[in-house]
Amino acid sequence: MLLEKYVILWYYNFIEEVTEMDEKNLAGETYTRPWGNYKVEENNENFQMKILTVNPGGILSLQKHLLREEHWVCICGSGEAQVGDETVYICKGSYIFIPKQAMHRLHNTASEPLMIAEIQLGDAFEENDIIRFDDIYGR
């Protein structure tokens, strides 16, 4: 519950900053993926935070992580988040918790980019802690 409050407070502070920034400031160093891109905002021994930008129609692989849980807050846009067998509609302000080892994916079903603040907590934050089950991009 404390983490959820922290994420929500961070989200509202971030939104205020984003509205004052140029799009170039958000781009920074990005890591391109078939579904869009992500930028690592913070990475330390306690947590990692990314901003995911999912292109219209983009869909992340159905995946799980053995070493970390994830917390998603929708910054802007809309789409669907699948966690386990449940799929929910998300839009600006939505919060989604993904426990360790839970299968999950994100899908931008809208015509505008979907931006997600992703906070990872766990034992490790490497990109190789991804077990993919279904990936439309063949990875």
mmCIF file with all atom_site columns, C-alpha atoms in Angstrom, residues 27-105:
data_model
loop_
_atom_site.group_PDB
_atom_site.id
_atom_site.type_symbol
_atom_site.label_atom_id
_atom_site.label_alt_id
_atom_site.label_comp_id
_atom_site.label_asym_id
_atom_site.label_entity_id
_atom_site.label_seq_id
_atom_site.pdbx_PDB_ins_code
_atom_site.Cartn_x
_atom_site.Cartn_y
_atom_site.Cartn_z
_atom_site.occupancy
_atom_site.B_iso_or_equiv
_atom_site.pdbx_formal_charge
_atom_site.auth_seq_id
_atom_site.auth_comp_id
_atom_site.auth_asym_id
_atom_site.auth_atom_id
_atom_site.pdbx_PDB_model_num
ATOM 1  C CA . ALA A 1 27  ? 13.250 11.045  -25.718 1.00 0.00 ? 27  ALA A CA 1
ATOM 2  C CA . GLY A 1 28  ? 16.741 11.115  -24.155 1.00 0.00 ? 28  GLY A CA 1
ATOM 3  C CA . GLU A 1 29  ? 18.496 7.819   -24.683 1.00 0.00 ? 29  GLU A CA 1
ATOM 4  C CA . THR A 1 30  ? 15.945 5.277   -25.786 1.00 0.00 ? 30  THR A CA 1
ATOM 5  C CA . TYR A 1 31  ? 16.031 1.552   -26.413 1.00 0.00 ? 31  TYR A CA 1
ATOM 6  C CA . THR A 1 32  ? 13.947 0.738   -29.457 1.00 0.00 ? 32  THR A CA 1
ATOM 7  C CA . ARG A 1 33  ? 11.732 -2.333  -29.539 1.00 0.00 ? 33  ARG A CA 1
ATOM 8  C CA . PRO A 1 34  ? 9.269  -3.521  -32.212 1.00 0.00 ? 34  PRO A CA 1
ATOM 9  C CA . TRP A 1 35  ? 6.345  -2.226  -30.097 1.00 0.00 ? 35  TRP A CA 1
ATOM 10 C CA . GLY A 1 36  ? 7.876  1.219   -29.368 1.00 0.00 ? 36  GLY A CA 1
ATOM 11 C CA . ASN A 1 37  ? 10.653 2.150   -26.941 1.00 0.00 ? 37  ASN A CA 1
ATOM 12 C CA . TYR A 1 38  ? 11.650 2.560   -23.331 1.00 0.00 ? 38  TYR A CA 1
ATOM 13 C CA . LYS A 1 39  ? 13.915 4.872   -21.380 1.00 0.00 ? 39  LYS A CA 1
ATOM 14 C CA . VAL A 1 40  ? 15.503 3.945   -18.068 1.00 0.00 ? 40  VAL A CA 1
ATOM 15 C CA . GLU A 1 41  ? 14.858 6.836   -15.674 1.00 0.00 ? 41  GLU A CA 1
ATOM 16 C CA . GLU A 1 42  ? 16.444 5.279   -12.567 1.00 0.00 ? 42  GLU A CA 1
ATOM 17 C CA . ASN A 1 43  ? 18.425 2.120   -11.940 1.00 0.00 ? 43  ASN A CA 1
ATOM 18 C CA . ASN A 1 44  ? 19.912 1.251   -8.568  1.00 0.00 ? 44  ASN A CA 1
ATOM 19 C CA . GLU A 1 45  ? 20.154 -1.723  -6.219  1.00 0.00 ? 45  GLU A CA 1
ATOM 20 C CA . ASN A 1 46  ? 16.629 -1.160  -4.870  1.00 0.00 ? 46  ASN A CA 1
ATOM 21 C CA . PHE A 1 47  ? 14.552 -0.515  -7.974  1.00 0.00 ? 47  PHE A CA 1
ATOM 22 C CA . GLN A 1 48  ? 14.522 0.358   -11.656 1.00 0.00 ? 48  GLN A CA 1
ATOM 23 C CA . MET A 1 49  ? 12.124 2.790   -13.260 1.00 0.00 ? 49  MET A CA 1
ATOM 24 C CA . LYS A 1 50  ? 11.391 3.004   -16.986 1.00 0.00 ? 50  LYS A CA 1
ATOM 25 C CA . ILE A 1 51  ? 9.103  5.017   -19.180 1.00 0.00 ? 51  ILE A CA 1
ATOM 26 C CA . LEU A 1 52  ? 7.569  2.742   -21.824 1.00 0.00 ? 52  LEU A CA 1
ATOM 27 C CA . THR A 1 53  ? 6.109  4.253   -24.983 1.00 0.00 ? 53  THR A CA 1
ATOM 28 C CA . VAL A 1 54  ? 3.950  1.765   -26.866 1.00 0.00 ? 54  VAL A CA 1
ATOM 29 C CA . ASN A 1 55  ? 3.103  2.733   -30.442 1.00 0.00 ? 55  ASN A CA 1
ATOM 30 C CA . PRO A 1 56  ? -0.522 2.554   -31.652 1.00 0.00 ? 56  PRO A CA 1
ATOM 31 C CA . GLY A 1 57  ? -1.260 -1.128  -32.259 1.00 0.00 ? 57  GLY A CA 1
ATOM 32 C CA . GLY A 1 58  ? 1.940  -2.153  -30.455 1.00 0.00 ? 58  GLY A CA 1
ATOM 33 C CA . ILE A 1 59  ? 1.839  -5.133  -28.142 1.00 0.00 ? 59  ILE A CA 1
ATOM 34 C CA . LEU A 1 60  ? 4.475  -6.392  -25.733 1.00 0.00 ? 60  LEU A CA 1
ATOM 35 C CA . SER A 1 61  ? 5.158  -10.117 -25.613 1.00 0.00 ? 61  SER A CA 1
ATOM 36 C CA . LEU A 1 62  ? 3.219  -12.265 -23.175 1.00 0.00 ? 62  LEU A CA 1
ATOM 37 C CA . GLN A 1 63  ? 5.955  -12.706 -20.584 1.00 0.00 ? 63  GLN A CA 1
ATOM 38 C CA . LYS A 1 64  ? 6.911  -13.201 -16.976 1.00 0.00 ? 64  LYS A CA 1
ATOM 39 C CA . HIS A 1 65  ? 9.865  -12.352 -14.748 1.00 0.00 ? 65  HIS A CA 1
ATOM 40 C CA . LEU A 1 66  ? 11.386 -14.657 -12.154 1.00 0.00 ? 66  LEU A CA 1
ATOM 41 C CA . LEU A 1 67  ? 13.302 -12.015 -10.213 1.00 0.00 ? 67  LEU A CA 1
ATOM 42 C CA . ARG A 1 68  ? 11.106 -8.933  -10.117 1.00 0.00 ? 68  ARG A CA 1
ATOM 43 C CA . GLU A 1 69  ? 7.620  -7.536  -9.710  1.00 0.00 ? 69  GLU A CA 1
ATOM 44 C CA . GLU A 1 70  ? 6.415  -4.565  -11.723 1.00 0.00 ? 70  GLU A CA 1
ATOM 45 C CA . HIS A 1 71  ? 4.144  -1.620  -11.043 1.00 0.00 ? 71  HIS A CA 1
ATOM 46 C CA . TRP A 1 72  ? 2.618  0.192   -14.024 1.00 0.00 ? 72  TRP A CA 1
ATOM 47 C CA . VAL A 1 73  ? 1.052  3.639   -13.990 1.00 0.00 ? 73  VAL A CA 1
ATOM 48 C CA . CYS A 1 74  ? -0.486 4.913   -17.222 1.00 0.00 ? 74  CYS A CA 1
ATOM 49 C CA . ILE A 1 75  ? 0.830  8.410   -17.952 1.00 0.00 ? 75  ILE A CA 1
ATOM 50 C CA . CYS A 1 76  ? -1.163 8.994   -21.134 1.00 0.00 ? 76  CYS A CA 1
ATOM 51 C CA . GLY A 1 77  ? -2.993 7.082   -23.820 1.00 0.00 ? 77  GLY A CA 1
ATOM 52 C CA . SER A 1 78  ? -5.088 3.969   -23.374 1.00 0.00 ? 78  SER A CA 1
ATOM 53 C CA . GLY A 1 79  ? -5.014 0.264   -24.052 1.00 0.00 ? 79  GLY A CA 1
ATOM 54 C CA . GLU A 1 80  ? -5.218 -3.124  -22.395 1.00 0.00 ? 80  GLU A CA 1
ATOM 55 C CA . ALA A 1 81  ? -3.110 -4.731  -19.683 1.00 0.00 ? 81  ALA A CA 1
ATOM 56 C CA . GLN A 1 82  ? -3.198 -8.487  -19.226 1.00 0.00 ? 82  GLN A CA 1
ATOM 57 C CA . VAL A 1 83  ? -2.053 -9.951  -15.898 1.00 0.00 ? 83  VAL A CA 1
ATOM 58 C CA . GLY A 1 84  ? -2.608 -13.679 -15.579 1.00 0.00 ? 84  GLY A CA 1
ATOM 59 C CA . ASP A 1 85  ? -6.021 -14.520 -17.037 1.00 0.00 ? 85  ASP A CA 1
ATOM 60 C CA . GLU A 1 86  ? -7.430 -11.021 -16.501 1.00 0.00 ? 86  GLU A CA 1
ATOM 61 C CA . THR A 1 87  ? -7.366 -8.264  -19.131 1.00 0.00 ? 87  THR A CA 1
ATOM 62 C CA . VAL A 1 88  ? -8.302 -4.736  -18.064 1.00 0.00 ? 88  VAL A CA 1
ATOM 63 C CA . TYR A 1 89  ? -8.728 -1.438  -19.884 1.00 0.00 ? 89  TYR A CA 1
ATOM 64 C CA . ILE A 1 90  ? -6.161 1.178   -18.849 1.00 0.00 ? 90  ILE A CA 1
ATOM 65 C CA . CYS A 1 91  ? -6.044 4.927   -19.355 1.00 0.00 ? 91  CYS A CA 1
ATOM 66 C CA . LYS A 1 92  ? -4.319 7.947   -17.807 1.00 0.00 ? 92  LYS A CA 1
ATOM 67 C CA . GLY A 1 93  ? -3.950 7.358   -14.060 1.00 0.00 ? 93  GLY A CA 1
ATOM 68 C CA . SER A 1 94  ? -4.562 3.583   -14.122 1.00 0.00 ? 94  SER A CA 1
ATOM 69 C CA . TYR A 1 95  ? -2.363 1.502   -11.798 1.00 0.00 ? 95  TYR A CA 1
ATOM 70 C CA . ILE A 1 96  ? -1.509 -2.163  -12.440 1.00 0.00 ? 96  ILE A CA 1
ATOM 71 C CA . PHE A 1 97  ? 0.476  -4.504  -10.150 1.00 0.00 ? 97  PHE A CA 1
ATOM 72 C CA . ILE A 1 98  ? 2.328  -7.447  -11.712 1.00 0.00 ? 98  ILE A CA 1
ATOM 73 C CA . PRO A 1 99  ? 3.612  -9.971  -9.132  1.00 0.00 ? 99  PRO A CA 1
ATOM 74 C CA . LYS A 1 100 ? 6.797  -11.968 -9.719  1.00 0.00 ? 100 LYS A CA 1
ATOM 75 C CA . GLN A 1 101 ? 6.201  -14.852 -12.120 1.00 0.00 ? 101 GLN A CA 1
ATOM 76 C CA . ALA A 1 102 ? 2.808  -13.522 -13.287 1.00 0.00 ? 102 ALA A CA 1
ATOM 77 C CA . MET A 1 103 ? 2.303  -13.709 -17.038 1.00 0.00 ? 103 MET A CA 1
ATOM 78 C CA . HIS A 1 104 ? 1.543  -10.255 -18.402 1.00 0.00 ? 104 HIS A CA 1
ATOM 79 C CA . ARG A 1 105 ? 1.479  -8.051  -21.477 1.00 0.00 ? 105 ARG A CA 1
#
